Short mmCIF file of C-alpha atoms in Angstrom, two decimals:
data_model
loop_
_atom_site.label_atom_id
_atom_site.label_comp_id
_atom_site.label_asym_id
_atom_site.label_seq_id
_atom_site.Cartn_x
_atom_site.Cartn_y
_atom_site.Cartn_z
CA MET A 1 5.21 2.59 7.37
CA LEU A 2 4.95 -1.12 6.83
CA HIS A 3 1.60 -2.65 7.55
CA ILE A 4 3.00 -5.14 10.01
CA TYR A 5 4.44 -2.31 12.14
CA THR A 6 1.03 -0.63 12.37
CA LYS A 7 -0.46 -3.90 13.60
CA ARG A 8 2.33 -4.40 16.11
CA LEU A 9 2.01 -0.80 17.32
CA ALA A 10 -1.74 -1.25 17.88
CA ILE A 11 -1.15 -4.49 19.83
CA PHE A 12 1.66 -2.94 21.88
CA LEU A 13 -0.49 0.10 22.77
CA SER A 14 -3.43 -2.16 23.66
CA VAL A 15 -1.31 -4.16 26.09
CA LEU A 16 0.19 -0.95 27.52
CA LEU A 17 -3.26 0.55 28.10
CA VAL A 18 -4.52 -2.60 29.83
CA VAL A 19 -1.47 -2.44 32.13
CA VAL A 20 -2.20 1.24 32.87
CA SER A 21 -5.83 0.31 33.64
CA ALA A 22 -4.63 -2.43 35.99
CA LEU A 23 -2.30 0.02 37.75
CA ILE A 24 -5.11 2.55 38.25
CA ALA A 25 -7.37 -0.25 39.51
CA TRP A 26 -4.65 -1.42 41.91
CA TRP A 27 -4.16 2.15 43.17
CA ARG A 28 -7.93 2.51 43.67
CA ALA A 29 -8.10 -0.83 45.49
CA MET A 30 -5.27 0.04 47.90
CA MET B 1 3.80 14.95 3.61
CA LYS B 2 4.90 12.18 5.91
CA TYR B 3 5.26 12.68 9.66
CA THR B 4 8.71 12.74 11.21
CA PHE B 5 9.58 10.26 13.94
CA VAL B 6 8.96 12.89 16.65
CA GLU B 7 5.60 13.88 15.15
CA ARG B 8 4.52 10.24 15.05
CA LEU B 9 5.58 9.81 18.66
CA LEU B 10 3.53 12.85 19.68
CA TRP B 11 0.43 11.48 17.92
CA ILE B 12 0.90 8.12 19.68
CA LEU B 13 1.25 9.92 23.02
CA LEU B 14 -1.95 11.86 22.29
CA PHE B 15 -3.72 8.57 21.49
CA CYS B 16 -2.61 7.17 24.88
CA LEU B 17 -3.70 10.32 26.70
CA LEU B 18 -7.15 10.27 25.07
CA ALA B 19 -7.45 6.56 25.85
CA VAL B 20 -6.85 7.09 29.59
CA LEU B 21 -8.85 10.34 29.77
CA PRO B 22 -12.16 8.76 30.93
CA MET B 23 -10.26 6.81 33.63
CA ILE B 24 -8.57 10.03 34.79
CA ILE B 25 -11.93 11.83 34.90
CA ALA B 26 -13.39 8.90 36.90
CA VAL B 27 -10.70 8.85 39.59
CA THR B 28 -10.24 12.63 39.85
CA GLY B 29 -11.83 14.70 42.61
CA GLN B 30 -14.49 13.18 44.79
CA THR B 31 -14.29 9.39 44.50
CA PRO B 32 -16.36 6.63 46.13
CA GLU B 33 -15.22 4.04 48.69
CA ARG B 34 -12.48 1.56 47.67
CA ARG B 35 -13.45 -1.79 46.20
CA ASP B 36 -11.52 -4.97 45.42
CA PHE B 37 -8.92 -4.94 42.66
CA TRP B 38 -10.88 -7.13 40.21
CA ILE B 39 -13.97 -4.95 40.46
CA GLU B 40 -11.91 -1.79 39.92
CA PHE B 41 -10.03 -3.47 37.06
CA GLY B 42 -13.27 -4.54 35.36
CA VAL B 43 -14.65 -1.02 35.69
CA MET B 44 -11.44 0.59 34.37
CA LEU B 45 -11.54 -1.69 31.32
CA GLY B 46 -15.07 -0.38 30.69
CA PHE B 47 -13.81 3.22 30.75
CA LEU B 48 -10.91 2.24 28.47
CA GLY B 49 -13.35 0.55 26.04
CA PHE B 50 -15.47 3.71 25.98
CA ALA B 51 -12.40 5.83 25.17
CA ILE B 52 -11.13 3.49 22.46
CA LEU B 53 -14.59 3.46 20.84
CA ALA B 54 -14.73 7.28 20.91
CA ILE B 55 -11.23 7.51 19.36
CA GLN B 56 -12.41 5.43 16.38
CA PHE B 57 -14.46 8.44 15.28
CA VAL B 58 -11.24 10.46 14.94
CA LEU B 59 -9.44 7.65 13.11
CA THR B 60 -12.17 7.12 10.53
CA GLY B 61 -13.12 10.76 10.00
CA ARG B 62 -10.63 11.29 7.12
CA PHE B 63 -9.37 14.49 8.71
CA ARG B 64 -6.62 15.81 6.51
CA TRP B 65 -4.67 17.36 9.39
CA PHE B 66 -4.34 13.88 10.81
CA ALA B 67 -4.61 11.45 7.89
CA ALA B 68 -2.10 13.21 5.64
CA GLY B 69 0.94 12.19 7.63
CA PHE B 70 0.13 8.53 8.22
CA GLY B 71 -1.60 7.32 5.05
CA LEU B 72 -5.17 6.06 5.00
CA ASP B 73 -4.29 2.37 4.85
CA ASN B 74 -2.16 2.62 7.99
CA ILE B 75 -4.92 4.51 9.80
CA LEU B 76 -7.54 1.96 8.73
CA GLN B 77 -5.27 -0.89 9.81
CA PHE B 78 -4.87 0.83 13.19
CA HIS B 79 -8.67 1.36 13.33
CA ARG B 80 -9.22 -2.32 12.60
CA GLN B 81 -6.83 -3.49 15.34
CA THR B 82 -8.00 -1.01 17.99
CA GLY B 83 -11.64 -1.75 17.03
CA ILE B 84 -11.04 -5.42 17.88
CA PHE B 85 -9.36 -4.27 21.11
CA ALA B 86 -12.45 -2.15 21.95
CA LEU B 87 -14.67 -5.22 21.43
CA LEU B 88 -12.48 -7.28 23.80
CA LEU B 89 -12.73 -4.51 26.39
CA VAL B 90 -16.52 -4.24 26.01
CA LEU B 91 -16.76 -8.01 26.60
CA ALA B 92 -14.12 -8.16 29.36
CA HIS B 93 -15.72 -5.32 31.35
CA PRO B 94 -18.94 -7.18 32.35
CA ALA B 95 -17.27 -10.61 32.25
CA ILE B 96 -14.66 -9.74 34.92
CA LEU B 97 -17.26 -8.04 37.13
CA MET B 98 -19.75 -10.91 36.89
CA VAL B 99 -17.14 -13.64 37.42
CA TYR B 100 -15.77 -11.88 40.51
CA ASP B 101 -19.15 -10.94 41.97
CA GLN B 102 -22.33 -12.52 40.62
CA ASP B 103 -24.38 -9.63 42.00
CA PHE B 104 -23.31 -7.73 38.85
CA LEU B 105 -25.56 -10.09 36.84
CA VAL B 106 -28.41 -7.85 37.92
CA TYR B 107 -27.23 -5.25 35.37
CA PHE B 108 -28.39 -7.61 32.61
CA ASP B 109 -31.66 -8.49 34.36
CA PRO B 110 -34.62 -6.71 32.71
CA ARG B 111 -36.81 -7.46 35.77
CA ALA B 112 -34.50 -5.30 37.91
CA ASN B 113 -34.21 -2.41 35.46
CA ALA B 114 -35.49 -2.92 31.91
CA PRO B 115 -33.92 0.12 30.17
CA ARG B 116 -30.51 -0.57 31.76
CA ALA B 117 -30.59 -4.29 30.92
CA LEU B 118 -31.79 -3.74 27.37
CA SER B 119 -29.28 -0.99 26.60
CA LEU B 120 -26.40 -3.03 28.04
CA SER B 121 -27.43 -6.12 26.09
CA PHE B 122 -27.74 -4.01 22.95
CA VAL B 123 -24.28 -2.45 23.40
CA THR B 124 -22.68 -5.87 23.93
CA VAL B 125 -24.38 -7.53 20.96
CA ALA B 126 -24.02 -4.44 18.73
CA THR B 127 -20.26 -4.26 19.35
CA VAL B 128 -19.90 -7.92 18.36
CA VAL B 129 -21.99 -7.29 15.21
CA LEU B 130 -20.00 -4.12 14.45
CA VAL B 131 -16.65 -5.90 14.50
CA ALA B 132 -17.83 -9.19 12.94
CA SER B 133 -19.58 -7.41 10.03
CA SER B 134 -16.37 -5.52 9.32
CA LEU B 135 -14.01 -8.48 9.53
CA TRP B 136 -16.26 -10.77 7.48
CA ARG B 137 -18.25 -8.29 5.37
CA LEU B 138 -18.01 -10.41 2.24
CA THR B 139 -18.90 -13.63 4.08
CA PHE B 140 -22.10 -11.93 5.29
CA ARG B 141 -22.65 -10.74 1.67
CA LEU B 142 -22.95 -7.14 2.79
CA SER B 143 -22.46 -4.53 0.09
CA TYR B 144 -19.97 -1.79 0.94
CA GLU B 145 -22.78 0.80 1.07
CA LYS B 146 -25.00 -1.24 3.42
CA TRP B 147 -22.02 -2.08 5.63
CA ARG B 148 -20.96 1.58 5.80
CA MET B 149 -24.47 2.64 6.87
CA ILE B 150 -24.75 -0.14 9.49
CA HIS B 151 -21.23 0.64 10.75
CA GLY B 152 -22.04 4.34 11.24
CA LEU B 153 -25.43 3.78 12.90
CA LEU B 154 -24.25 0.98 15.22
CA SER B 155 -21.15 2.87 16.36
CA LEU B 156 -23.29 5.93 17.07
CA ALA B 157 -25.82 3.89 19.08
CA ILE B 158 -23.06 2.12 21.04
CA LEU B 159 -21.40 5.40 21.99
CA VAL B 160 -24.65 7.07 23.07
CA LEU B 161 -25.85 4.07 25.11
CA GLY B 162 -22.34 3.57 26.53
CA THR B 163 -22.32 7.17 27.79
CA GLY B 164 -25.81 6.65 29.22
CA HIS B 165 -24.55 3.51 30.99
CA ILE B 166 -21.64 5.40 32.63
CA ILE B 167 -23.98 8.13 33.84
CA MET B 168 -26.72 5.73 35.00
CA VAL B 169 -24.34 3.47 36.93
CA SER B 170 -23.11 6.71 38.56
CA HIS B 171 -20.44 5.02 40.72
CA TYR B 172 -17.69 7.13 39.18
CA SER B 173 -19.88 9.83 37.63
CA GLU B 174 -21.78 11.22 40.60
CA PRO B 175 -20.70 14.89 40.34
CA LEU B 176 -22.36 16.82 37.55
CA TRP B 177 -19.03 17.94 36.07
CA LYS B 178 -18.05 14.31 35.49
CA GLN B 179 -21.34 13.57 33.76
CA ALA B 180 -20.78 16.66 31.59
CA ALA B 181 -17.21 15.55 30.80
CA PHE B 182 -18.28 12.04 29.70
CA SER B 183 -21.13 13.52 27.66
CA LEU B 184 -18.72 15.96 26.05
CA ILE B 185 -16.49 13.09 24.88
CA ALA B 186 -19.52 11.42 23.26
CA VAL B 187 -20.76 14.69 21.73
CA GLY B 188 -17.28 15.37 20.31
CA ALA B 189 -17.16 11.92 18.71
CA ILE B 190 -20.69 12.32 17.29
CA TYR B 191 -19.73 15.70 15.86
CA LEU B 192 -16.76 14.09 14.07
CA LEU B 193 -19.10 11.48 12.54
CA ALA B 194 -21.61 14.17 11.52
CA HIS B 195 -18.78 16.22 10.03
CA SER B 196 -17.57 13.44 7.77
CA ARG B 197 -21.02 12.11 6.81
CA VAL B 198 -23.07 15.36 6.62
CA VAL B 199 -21.02 18.57 6.79
CA ARG B 200 -18.33 17.48 4.33
CA PRO B 201 -20.75 16.25 1.60
CA PHE B 202 -22.68 19.50 2.09
CA LEU B 203 -19.49 21.49 1.40
CA MET B 204 -18.75 19.22 -1.59
CA ARG B 205 -21.98 20.43 -3.23
CA ARG B 206 -20.24 23.74 -3.91
CA ARG B 207 -17.52 21.99 -5.92
CA PRO B 208 -19.20 19.74 -8.49
CA TYR B 209 -17.32 17.77 -11.14
CA GLN B 210 -18.52 16.02 -14.27
CA VAL B 211 -17.38 13.13 -16.41
CA ALA B 212 -15.29 14.39 -19.33
CA GLU B 213 -14.43 11.00 -20.82
CA VAL B 214 -14.31 7.27 -20.06
CA ARG B 215 -11.41 5.53 -21.79
CA SER B 216 -10.92 1.80 -22.14
CA GLU B 217 -7.59 0.40 -20.87
CA ARG B 218 -6.06 -3.07 -20.79
CA ASN B 219 -7.01 -5.66 -18.16
CA ASP B 220 -10.77 -4.79 -17.90
CA SER B 221 -9.86 -1.34 -16.67
CA TRP B 222 -11.29 2.07 -17.49
CA THR B 223 -9.86 5.54 -17.10
CA LEU B 224 -12.44 7.96 -15.76
CA VAL B 225 -11.56 11.55 -16.69
CA VAL B 226 -13.33 14.24 -14.68
CA GLU B 227 -13.33 18.02 -14.95
CA ALA B 228 -14.34 20.71 -12.48
CA LYS B 229 -17.60 22.58 -13.11
CA LYS B 230 -17.16 26.35 -12.66
CA HIS B 231 -14.43 26.13 -10.01
CA PRO B 232 -10.64 25.76 -10.14
CA GLY B 233 -10.72 22.02 -9.35
CA MET B 234 -8.41 20.07 -7.08
CA SER B 235 -4.65 20.09 -6.96
CA HIS B 236 -3.00 16.93 -5.67
CA ARG B 237 0.43 15.46 -5.18
CA PRO B 238 1.29 12.47 -7.39
CA GLY B 239 0.36 9.21 -5.68
CA GLN B 240 -2.55 10.62 -3.71
CA PHE B 241 -6.18 9.54 -4.03
CA ALA B 242 -9.71 10.91 -3.72
CA TRP B 243 -13.08 9.49 -2.66
CA ILE B 244 -15.42 9.42 -5.64
CA THR B 245 -19.21 9.65 -5.53
CA VAL B 246 -21.13 9.32 -8.78
CA GLY B 247 -24.70 10.65 -9.02
CA ASP B 248 -26.81 13.69 -8.36
CA SER B 249 -26.04 13.95 -4.63
CA PRO B 250 -22.74 13.90 -2.70
CA PHE B 251 -24.63 12.42 0.28
CA SER B 252 -24.67 8.96 -1.31
CA MET B 253 -23.23 6.02 0.65
CA GLN B 254 -21.60 4.98 -2.65
CA GLN B 255 -18.22 6.56 -2.00
CA HIS B 256 -15.08 4.79 -3.15
CA PRO B 257 -11.38 5.67 -2.92
CA PHE B 258 -9.36 5.76 -6.15
CA SER B 259 -5.82 6.93 -6.84
CA PHE B 260 -5.22 9.73 -9.29
CA ALA B 261 -3.59 8.31 -12.41
CA SER B 262 -3.03 11.74 -13.90
CA GLY B 263 0.10 13.69 -13.15
CA ALA B 264 -0.01 16.55 -10.65
CA THR B 265 0.59 18.97 -13.50
CA SER B 266 -2.36 17.73 -15.60
CA PRO B 267 -5.38 20.07 -15.84
CA ARG B 268 -7.79 17.10 -15.95
CA LEU B 269 -8.14 14.52 -13.19
CA GLU B 270 -7.91 10.88 -14.25
CA PHE B 271 -8.66 7.71 -12.29
CA THR B 272 -7.92 4.29 -13.73
CA ILE B 273 -10.32 1.73 -12.30
CA LYS B 274 -10.37 -2.05 -12.76
CA GLU B 275 -13.67 -3.92 -12.89
CA LEU B 276 -13.70 -5.79 -9.60
CA GLY B 277 -17.15 -5.17 -8.07
CA ASP B 278 -20.58 -3.63 -8.67
CA PHE B 279 -19.39 -0.01 -8.62
CA THR B 280 -16.18 -0.50 -10.58
CA ALA B 281 -18.10 -2.47 -13.24
CA SER B 282 -20.48 0.48 -13.69
CA VAL B 283 -17.71 2.98 -14.54
CA LYS B 284 -17.79 2.03 -18.24
CA HIS B 285 -21.45 3.05 -18.42
CA LEU B 286 -20.77 6.64 -17.34
CA ARG B 287 -21.35 9.29 -19.99
CA ARG B 288 -19.89 12.72 -20.59
CA GLY B 289 -21.56 15.28 -18.30
CA ASP B 290 -22.61 12.79 -15.59
CA PRO B 291 -22.21 14.43 -12.16
CA VAL B 292 -19.24 13.34 -10.00
CA TRP B 293 -18.24 14.47 -6.48
CA LEU B 294 -14.69 14.31 -5.21
CA GLU B 295 -13.47 14.34 -1.63
CA GLY B 296 -9.74 14.75 -1.17
CA PRO B 297 -6.95 14.68 -1.96
CA TYR B 298 -5.69 12.23 0.65
CA GLY B 299 -2.66 10.01 1.08
CA ALA B 300 0.99 10.01 2.09
CA PHE B 301 2.04 7.74 -0.80
CA THR B 302 4.02 10.53 -2.44
CA PHE B 303 7.62 11.27 -3.37
CA LYS B 304 9.18 14.68 -3.46
CA PRO B 305 12.26 14.76 -5.73
CA GLY B 306 15.31 15.41 -3.58
CA GLN B 307 14.07 13.60 -0.47
CA ALA B 308 16.11 10.53 -1.51
CA LYS B 309 18.67 9.64 -4.15
CA GLY B 310 16.09 7.85 -6.26
CA ALA B 311 12.77 6.05 -6.25
CA ILE B 312 11.85 2.38 -6.61
CA PHE B 313 8.30 1.55 -7.66
CA ILE B 314 6.83 -1.94 -7.26
CA ALA B 315 3.36 -2.41 -8.73
CA GLY B 316 0.98 -5.30 -9.21
CA GLY B 317 -1.81 -4.98 -11.81
CA VAL B 318 -3.98 -1.89 -11.38
CA GLY B 319 -1.74 -0.95 -8.41
CA ILE B 320 0.25 0.87 -11.09
CA THR B 321 -2.24 3.77 -10.91
CA PRO B 322 -0.72 5.95 -8.15
CA ILE B 323 2.76 5.10 -9.48
CA MET B 324 1.67 6.19 -12.95
CA SER B 325 0.64 9.53 -11.46
CA MET B 326 4.17 9.91 -10.08
CA LEU B 327 5.86 8.80 -13.31
CA ARG B 328 3.74 11.17 -15.42
CA THR B 329 4.51 14.05 -13.07
CA PHE B 330 8.26 13.38 -13.06
CA ARG B 331 8.23 13.01 -16.86
CA ASP B 332 6.43 16.36 -17.26
CA GLN B 333 8.84 17.98 -14.78
CA ARG B 334 11.84 16.44 -16.66
CA GLN B 335 13.22 15.00 -13.40
CA SER B 336 16.63 13.34 -13.66
CA PHE B 337 16.85 11.19 -10.52
CA PRO B 338 17.09 7.40 -11.07
CA MET B 339 13.83 5.44 -11.01
CA THR B 340 13.18 1.69 -11.14
CA LEU B 341 9.77 0.15 -11.84
CA VAL B 342 9.11 -3.52 -11.11
CA TYR B 343 5.67 -4.25 -12.56
CA GLY B 344 3.90 -7.58 -12.11
CA ASN B 345 0.96 -8.78 -14.21
CA ARG B 346 -0.74 -12.05 -15.09
CA ASN B 347 0.11 -11.83 -18.77
CA TRP B 348 1.62 -9.39 -21.27
CA GLU B 349 -1.76 -8.38 -22.70
CA GLU B 350 -2.98 -7.24 -19.26
CA VAL B 351 -0.13 -4.77 -18.65
CA ILE B 352 -1.99 -1.47 -18.14
CA PHE B 353 -0.20 1.61 -19.59
CA ARG B 354 2.35 -0.73 -21.26
CA GLU B 355 3.01 1.47 -24.27
CA GLU B 356 3.23 4.71 -22.28
CA ILE B 357 5.65 3.14 -19.80
CA GLU B 358 7.88 1.93 -22.65
CA LYS B 359 7.96 5.46 -24.07
CA MET B 360 8.75 6.89 -20.64
CA SER B 361 11.70 4.54 -20.21
CA GLU B 362 13.17 6.00 -23.42
CA SER B 363 12.80 9.64 -22.38
CA MET B 364 13.59 9.56 -18.63
CA PRO B 365 15.99 7.67 -16.30
CA LEU B 366 13.49 4.88 -15.72
CA GLU B 367 14.48 1.21 -15.59
CA VAL B 368 11.44 -1.03 -16.19
CA VAL B 369 11.27 -4.70 -15.16
CA HIS B 370 8.12 -6.55 -16.22
CA VAL B 371 7.24 -9.70 -14.28
CA VAL B 372 4.70 -11.88 -16.06
CA GLU B 373 2.92 -14.80 -14.42
CA GLU B 374 1.83 -16.55 -17.64
CA PRO B 375 4.47 -15.67 -20.27
CA LEU B 376 4.01 -16.24 -23.98
CA ASP B 377 6.50 -18.38 -25.91
CA GLY B 378 9.76 -16.51 -26.41
CA TRP B 379 9.35 -14.27 -23.33
CA GLU B 380 12.81 -13.47 -21.99
CA GLY B 381 11.91 -11.32 -19.03
CA GLU B 382 11.08 -12.27 -15.44
CA THR B 383 8.31 -14.77 -14.84
CA GLY B 384 6.09 -15.80 -11.95
CA LEU B 385 5.16 -13.49 -9.12
CA ILE B 386 7.17 -10.57 -7.76
CA ARG B 387 9.52 -12.05 -5.16
CA LYS B 388 12.75 -11.41 -3.31
CA GLU B 389 15.08 -12.98 -5.93
CA ILE B 390 13.66 -10.74 -8.67
CA LEU B 391 14.03 -7.65 -6.49
CA GLU B 392 17.61 -8.67 -5.57
CA ARG B 393 18.44 -8.99 -9.27
CA HIS B 394 17.01 -5.70 -10.46
CA LEU B 395 17.00 -3.11 -7.69
CA PRO B 396 19.95 -0.70 -7.96
CA PRO B 397 23.13 -1.45 -5.94
CA ASP B 398 22.73 1.76 -3.92
CA ARG B 399 19.08 0.80 -3.25
CA HIS B 400 19.16 1.76 0.43
CA ASP B 401 19.42 5.43 -0.52
CA HIS B 402 16.15 5.14 -2.46
CA HIS B 403 12.56 5.43 -1.33
CA CYS B 404 10.40 2.47 -2.23
CA PHE B 405 6.71 2.58 -3.24
CA VAL B 406 4.62 -0.60 -3.25
CA CYS B 407 1.03 -0.88 -4.51
CA GLY B 408 -0.88 -3.96 -5.62
CA PRO B 409 -2.97 -6.91 -4.43
CA THR B 410 -2.60 -7.95 -0.78
CA PRO B 411 -0.57 -11.18 -1.32
CA MET B 412 1.89 -9.29 -3.54
CA MET B 413 2.14 -6.48 -0.97
CA ASP B 414 2.79 -8.96 1.87
CA VAL B 415 5.53 -10.76 -0.07
CA THR B 416 7.14 -7.53 -1.28
CA GLU B 417 7.09 -5.76 2.09
CA LEU B 418 8.69 -8.80 3.75
CA ALA B 419 11.30 -9.10 0.97
CA LEU B 420 12.25 -5.42 1.23
CA LYS B 421 12.54 -5.76 4.99
CA GLN B 422 14.80 -8.81 4.59
CA MET B 423 16.90 -6.91 2.04
CA GLY B 424 17.61 -4.31 4.71
CA PHE B 425 15.37 -1.43 3.59
CA PRO B 426 14.62 0.86 6.53
CA PRO B 427 10.83 0.64 7.11
CA TRP B 428 10.47 4.42 7.05
CA ASN B 429 11.69 4.42 3.42
CA ILE B 430 8.98 1.98 2.34
CA TYR B 431 5.62 3.45 1.33
CA SER B 432 2.72 1.11 0.74
CA GLU B 433 -0.85 1.69 -0.35
CA ARG B 434 -3.57 -0.85 0.34
CA PHE B 435 -7.12 -0.12 -0.72
CA ASP B 436 -8.61 -3.49 0.18
CA MET B 437 -9.11 -2.17 3.72
CA VAL B 438 -12.40 -0.50 2.75
#
């Protein structure tokens, strides 16, 4: 796999996981 | 072996599941009273940071069942990026809480609770040091060995104190089963570290190697030939690499990755190493019989004849080593698929394995294109650095049915990978090997 794709994958997953954390936090705060 | 698309997807899914596991444990079963969104968000980022830190122990453990399909350089690149992400989470966790509610400042107040304040301050500072010392190791003038020791010890301390913090805060870890679950995650990660730093070297003691020969090559490079001592040795696929430790003990921090230069069919293992640092400069001083320890083989930078119509190799300087292993193997196996080698060097005198490559091109279907940065008078071949125009000129017309292997210095790799992408090569057919990650 090209290096750049690994970097992009890591950034994409990081953003995704922050969104999931925010959703869980929102659900807990409801 | 390279993972299929579905296998890769499953590993990525597993990564996501492990990353959210502490959050799931926290909000499962008996949970405390609701709090405002920003407080919950800050806390969840803390749990996510803990998980991402724990996952780093899997990424860096060189586990063959995991590393074989991705390639070490991809895994280390992923480790680097997610390590930075973990640092941002470790910083964002207290920052969000303290900005939203200044009462959280008490967690850093040693007068309120000295062990809690000191451990939290340590974790925060240590994570910054951990990431900064990795990103700018050379700026801090840290040797690889010192950095590796600091990296291991700091990450261990951060994980242990981080687990202690979750249990001590106790907001989401009141029931005993939750405390046990968080501790288990930390224990699992510590076991992985102990396995790679203690158990594996211990097992390596049963399989010693010794120096058989050190041969001088062009371009300040040396070929280290090693042989197994009273055991069958190591079989590898061409293009793979091993971690080498030189000295009486395999527990040394001096462990460096080098590609096999020898073919997979060769009874002796050869590594061609260019003098670039303290360790590589010491290779020439090794003598026959000196003890050597090998950990491996690793790497997904391999080509199995038949998996594509042909192979394209693009090498820069000593990056020829893993490619040489492939070429030697395919020569010995009398393979007949088309191969193209684009090989960049500073000048003609520095072209490692020049004579052997010329001979190979006469006996096997190998097209060789030398690219020389500083050509001598009368040079008629390609000049300058490897770039898109050169690749356009020399790669075969049916190039998209070939697999492409790139190994060399970082700037050359960046230019080549981009050029191949622009030329329409599917990314999954491009294999690259970068060793400057360690």
